[in-house]
Coordinates of C-alpha atoms in Angstrom, one line a residue:
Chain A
X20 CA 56.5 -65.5 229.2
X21 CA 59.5 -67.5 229.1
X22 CA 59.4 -70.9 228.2
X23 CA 60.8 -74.1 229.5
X24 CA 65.1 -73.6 228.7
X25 CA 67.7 -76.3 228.5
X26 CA 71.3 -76.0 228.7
X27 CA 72.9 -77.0 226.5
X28 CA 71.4 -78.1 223.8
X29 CA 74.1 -80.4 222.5
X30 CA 76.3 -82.2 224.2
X31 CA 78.9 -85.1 222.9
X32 CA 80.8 -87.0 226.3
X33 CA 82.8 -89.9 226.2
X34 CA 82.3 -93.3 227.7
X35 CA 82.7 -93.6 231.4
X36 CA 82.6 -89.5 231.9
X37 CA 79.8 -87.9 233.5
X38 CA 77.6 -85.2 232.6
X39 CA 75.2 -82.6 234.2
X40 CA 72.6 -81.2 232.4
X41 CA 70.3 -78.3 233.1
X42 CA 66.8 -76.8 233.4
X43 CA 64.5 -73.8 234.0
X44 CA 61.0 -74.1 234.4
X45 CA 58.6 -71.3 233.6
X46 CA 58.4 -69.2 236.0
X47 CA 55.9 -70.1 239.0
X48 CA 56.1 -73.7 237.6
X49 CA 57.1 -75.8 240.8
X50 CA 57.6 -79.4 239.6
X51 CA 60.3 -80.6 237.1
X52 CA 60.1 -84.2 235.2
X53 CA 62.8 -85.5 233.0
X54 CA 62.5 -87.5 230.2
X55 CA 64.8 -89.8 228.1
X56 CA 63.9 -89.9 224.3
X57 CA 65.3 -92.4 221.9
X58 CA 64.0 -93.5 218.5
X59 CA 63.7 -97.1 220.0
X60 CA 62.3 -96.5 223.5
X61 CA 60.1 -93.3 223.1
X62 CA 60.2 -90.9 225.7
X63 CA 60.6 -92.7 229.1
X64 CA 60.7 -91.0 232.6
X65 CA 63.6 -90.4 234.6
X66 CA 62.2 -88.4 237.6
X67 CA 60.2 -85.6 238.7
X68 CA 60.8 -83.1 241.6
X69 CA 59.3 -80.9 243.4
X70 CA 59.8 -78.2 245.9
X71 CA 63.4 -79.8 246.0
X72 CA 62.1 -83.6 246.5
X73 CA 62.4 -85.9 244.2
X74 CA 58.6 -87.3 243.9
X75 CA 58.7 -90.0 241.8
X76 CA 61.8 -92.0 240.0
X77 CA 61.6 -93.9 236.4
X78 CA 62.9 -97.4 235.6
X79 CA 66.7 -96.1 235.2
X80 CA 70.2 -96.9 237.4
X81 CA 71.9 -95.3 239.7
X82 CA 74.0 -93.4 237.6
X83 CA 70.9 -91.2 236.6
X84 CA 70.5 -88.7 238.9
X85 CA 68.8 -85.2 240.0
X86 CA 68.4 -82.6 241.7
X87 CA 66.4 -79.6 242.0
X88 CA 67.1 -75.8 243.8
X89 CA 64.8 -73.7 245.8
X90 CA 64.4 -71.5 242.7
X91 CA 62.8 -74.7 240.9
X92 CA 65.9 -74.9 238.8
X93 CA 67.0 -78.5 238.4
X94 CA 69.8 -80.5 237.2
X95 CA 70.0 -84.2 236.1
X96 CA 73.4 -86.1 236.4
X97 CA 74.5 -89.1 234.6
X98 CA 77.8 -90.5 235.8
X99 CA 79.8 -93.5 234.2
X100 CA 78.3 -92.4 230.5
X101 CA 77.7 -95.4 228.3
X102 CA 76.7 -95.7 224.9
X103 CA 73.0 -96.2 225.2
X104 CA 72.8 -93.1 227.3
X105 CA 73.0 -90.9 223.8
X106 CA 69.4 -89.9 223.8
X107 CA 67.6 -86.5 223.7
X108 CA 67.2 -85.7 227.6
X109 CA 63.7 -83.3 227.9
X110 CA 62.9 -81.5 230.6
X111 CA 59.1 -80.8 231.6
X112 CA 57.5 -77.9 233.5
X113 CA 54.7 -78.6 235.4
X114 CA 52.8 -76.0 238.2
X115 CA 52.9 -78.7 240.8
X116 CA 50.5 -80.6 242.7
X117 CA 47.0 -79.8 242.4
X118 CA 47.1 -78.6 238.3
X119 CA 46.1 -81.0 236.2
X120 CA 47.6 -79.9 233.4
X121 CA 49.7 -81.2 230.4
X122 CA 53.7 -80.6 230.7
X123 CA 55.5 -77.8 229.0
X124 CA 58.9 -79.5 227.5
X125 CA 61.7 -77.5 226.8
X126 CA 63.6 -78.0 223.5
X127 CA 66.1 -80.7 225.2
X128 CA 69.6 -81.5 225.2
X129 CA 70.8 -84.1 222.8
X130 CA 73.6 -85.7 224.4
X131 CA 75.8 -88.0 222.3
X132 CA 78.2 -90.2 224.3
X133 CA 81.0 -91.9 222.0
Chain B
X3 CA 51.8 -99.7 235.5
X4 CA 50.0 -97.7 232.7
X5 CA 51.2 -98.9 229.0
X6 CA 50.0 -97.1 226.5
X7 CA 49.7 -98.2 222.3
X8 CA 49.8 -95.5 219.5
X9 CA 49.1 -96.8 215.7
X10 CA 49.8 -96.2 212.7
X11 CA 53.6 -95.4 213.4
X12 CA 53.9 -93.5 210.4
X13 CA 50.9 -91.4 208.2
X14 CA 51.5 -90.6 205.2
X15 CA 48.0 -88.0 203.5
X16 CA 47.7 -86.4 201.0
X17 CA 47.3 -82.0 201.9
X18 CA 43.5 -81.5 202.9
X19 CA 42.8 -84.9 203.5
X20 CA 42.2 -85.9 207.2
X21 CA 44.4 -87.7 209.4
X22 CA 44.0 -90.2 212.6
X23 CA 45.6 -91.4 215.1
X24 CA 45.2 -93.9 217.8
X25 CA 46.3 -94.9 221.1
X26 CA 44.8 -97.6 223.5
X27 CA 45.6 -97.9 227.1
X28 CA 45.5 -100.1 230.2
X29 CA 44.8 -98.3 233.1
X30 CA 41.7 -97.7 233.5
X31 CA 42.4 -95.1 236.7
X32 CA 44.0 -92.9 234.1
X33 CA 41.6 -89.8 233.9
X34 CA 43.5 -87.3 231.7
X35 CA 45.1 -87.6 228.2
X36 CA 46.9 -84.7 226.1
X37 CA 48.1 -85.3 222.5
X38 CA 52.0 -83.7 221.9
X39 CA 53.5 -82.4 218.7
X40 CA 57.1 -82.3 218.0
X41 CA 58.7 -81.1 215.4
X42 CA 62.0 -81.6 214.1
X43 CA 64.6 -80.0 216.6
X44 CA 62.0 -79.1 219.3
X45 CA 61.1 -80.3 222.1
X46 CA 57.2 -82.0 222.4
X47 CA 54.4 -79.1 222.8
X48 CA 51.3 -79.6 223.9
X49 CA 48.2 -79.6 221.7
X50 CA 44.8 -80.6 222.9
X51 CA 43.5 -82.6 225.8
X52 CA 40.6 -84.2 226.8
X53 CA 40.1 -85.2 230.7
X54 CA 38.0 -88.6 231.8
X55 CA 34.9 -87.0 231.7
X56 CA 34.8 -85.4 228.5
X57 CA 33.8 -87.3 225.4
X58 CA 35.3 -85.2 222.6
X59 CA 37.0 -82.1 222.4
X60 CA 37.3 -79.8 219.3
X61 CA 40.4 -76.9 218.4
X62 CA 39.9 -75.5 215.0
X63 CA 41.5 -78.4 213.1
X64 CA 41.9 -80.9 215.4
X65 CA 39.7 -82.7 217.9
X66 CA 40.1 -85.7 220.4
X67 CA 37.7 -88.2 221.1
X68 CA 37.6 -90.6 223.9
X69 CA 36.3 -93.8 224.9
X70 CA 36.7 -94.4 228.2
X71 CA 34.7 -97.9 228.1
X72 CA 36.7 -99.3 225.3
X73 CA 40.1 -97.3 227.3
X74 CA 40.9 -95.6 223.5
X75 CA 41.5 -92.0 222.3
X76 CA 41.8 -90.8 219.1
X77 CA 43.2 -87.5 217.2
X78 CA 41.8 -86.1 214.7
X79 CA 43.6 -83.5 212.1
X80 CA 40.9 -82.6 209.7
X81 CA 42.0 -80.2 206.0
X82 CA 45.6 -81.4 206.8
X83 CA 48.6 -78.8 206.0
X84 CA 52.6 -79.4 205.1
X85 CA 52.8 -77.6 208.2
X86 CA 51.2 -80.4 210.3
X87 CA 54.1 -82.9 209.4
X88 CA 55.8 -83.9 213.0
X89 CA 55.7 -86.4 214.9
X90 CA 52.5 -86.9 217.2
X91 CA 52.8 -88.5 220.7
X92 CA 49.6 -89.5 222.6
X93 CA 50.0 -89.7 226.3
X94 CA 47.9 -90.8 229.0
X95 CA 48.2 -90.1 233.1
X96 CA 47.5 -92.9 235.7
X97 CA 49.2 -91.5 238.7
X98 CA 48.2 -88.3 239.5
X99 CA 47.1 -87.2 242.8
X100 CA 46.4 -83.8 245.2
X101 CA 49.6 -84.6 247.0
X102 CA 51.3 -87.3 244.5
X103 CA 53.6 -87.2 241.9
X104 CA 52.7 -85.9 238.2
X105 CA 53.8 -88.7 235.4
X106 CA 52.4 -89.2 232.3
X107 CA 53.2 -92.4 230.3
X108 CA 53.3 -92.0 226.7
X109 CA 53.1 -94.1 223.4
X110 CA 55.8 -94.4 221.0
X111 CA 54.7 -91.6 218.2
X112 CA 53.4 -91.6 214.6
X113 CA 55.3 -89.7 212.2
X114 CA 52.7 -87.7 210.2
X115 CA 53.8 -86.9 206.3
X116 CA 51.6 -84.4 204.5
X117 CA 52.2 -84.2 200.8
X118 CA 51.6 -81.0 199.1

């Protein structure tokens, strides 16, 4: 079956644009987390949603935002781009509530903001 | 909220030796840890877990143990391959519920060299 796909995979933005990235879970796969990954930081969570809610929300401002479709399909938004935001955004898979499995990550999208 | 600590940061083995890694972590309501592999361009993939009740768990080459008194797990890569160099992120979940969110918190990865 299909994986986890992000689109795209590279992305280079300039300071104070914004940017929306994209993600499809497997199919049948309810709940979507985002991730941040930097060399520094590790991997640190944005958000998660399911069913179109967001669920739970990481340490990260305003300008980091998300949104997800009645097919599952989300979206994460970053507006006013800075610097420190060029980072490999991952996006997890996850059945939902209830499965208490490990995440399926897609290959990311490495955005590089100059 | 759950921190978790991953050591060595970078393993350097010779091919066939073995190879471990460590992680510690605080929470002790955390009942479910999976060990990631990501390899250069990819995104993290999943490759063994071991759940709160489970002492050790075994996949062909590689096997987790846990310690749930101590709050430590371990990986294990035993008869090591070039193929096994990645980077190796140990995770751990504190906040998972029937009708709560999913998060899992994860240490900061140990870059795993094997040398032919």
């Amino acid at each position: 079956k299909a994986g986890v796909t992000q689109t795209p995979r590279y992305l280079i933005k300039t300071r104070g644009q914004q940017v929306t990235l994209s993600c499809s879970p497997i199919s049948g796969h309810r709940s979507v987390s985002w991730y941040q990954q930097t060399p520094g930081q590790g991997l640190q969570f944005l958000f998660e949603y399911f069913s179109e809610t967001q669920r739970n929300k990481g340490n990260f401002p305003g300008r980091f935002s998300g949104r997800q479709f009645s097919n599952s399909r989300s979206e994460m938004n970053v507006s006013t781009l800075e610097l420190g935001d060029s980072a490999l955004y991952l996006c997890a898979s996850h059945r939902g509530p209830g499965d208490n499995y490990g995440y399926t990550f897609g290959s990311g999208t490495r955005l590089t903001v100059v | 909220g759950e921190n978790v600590e991953q050591h060595p940061s970078t393993l350097s083995v010779q091919e066939g030796d073995s190879a471990v890694i460590k992680c510690t972590y605080s929470d002790s309501a955390s009942n479910y840890f999976p060990w990631y592999k990501q390899e250069l361009g990819k995104g993290p993939q999943l490759i063994i877990d071991i759940r709160s009740n489970v002492g050790e768990k075994k996949d062909q080459r590689i096997a987790v143990t846990l310690n749930k008194t101590a709050k430590h797990f371990s990986l294990h890569i035993t008869e090591t391959q070039p193929e096994d160099s990645a980077v190796y992120f140990c995770a751990a979940n504190p906040k998972y519920s029937g009708a709560g969110s999913y998060q899992l918190t994860f240490g900061k990865g140990t870059k795993l060299s094997v040398i032919p």
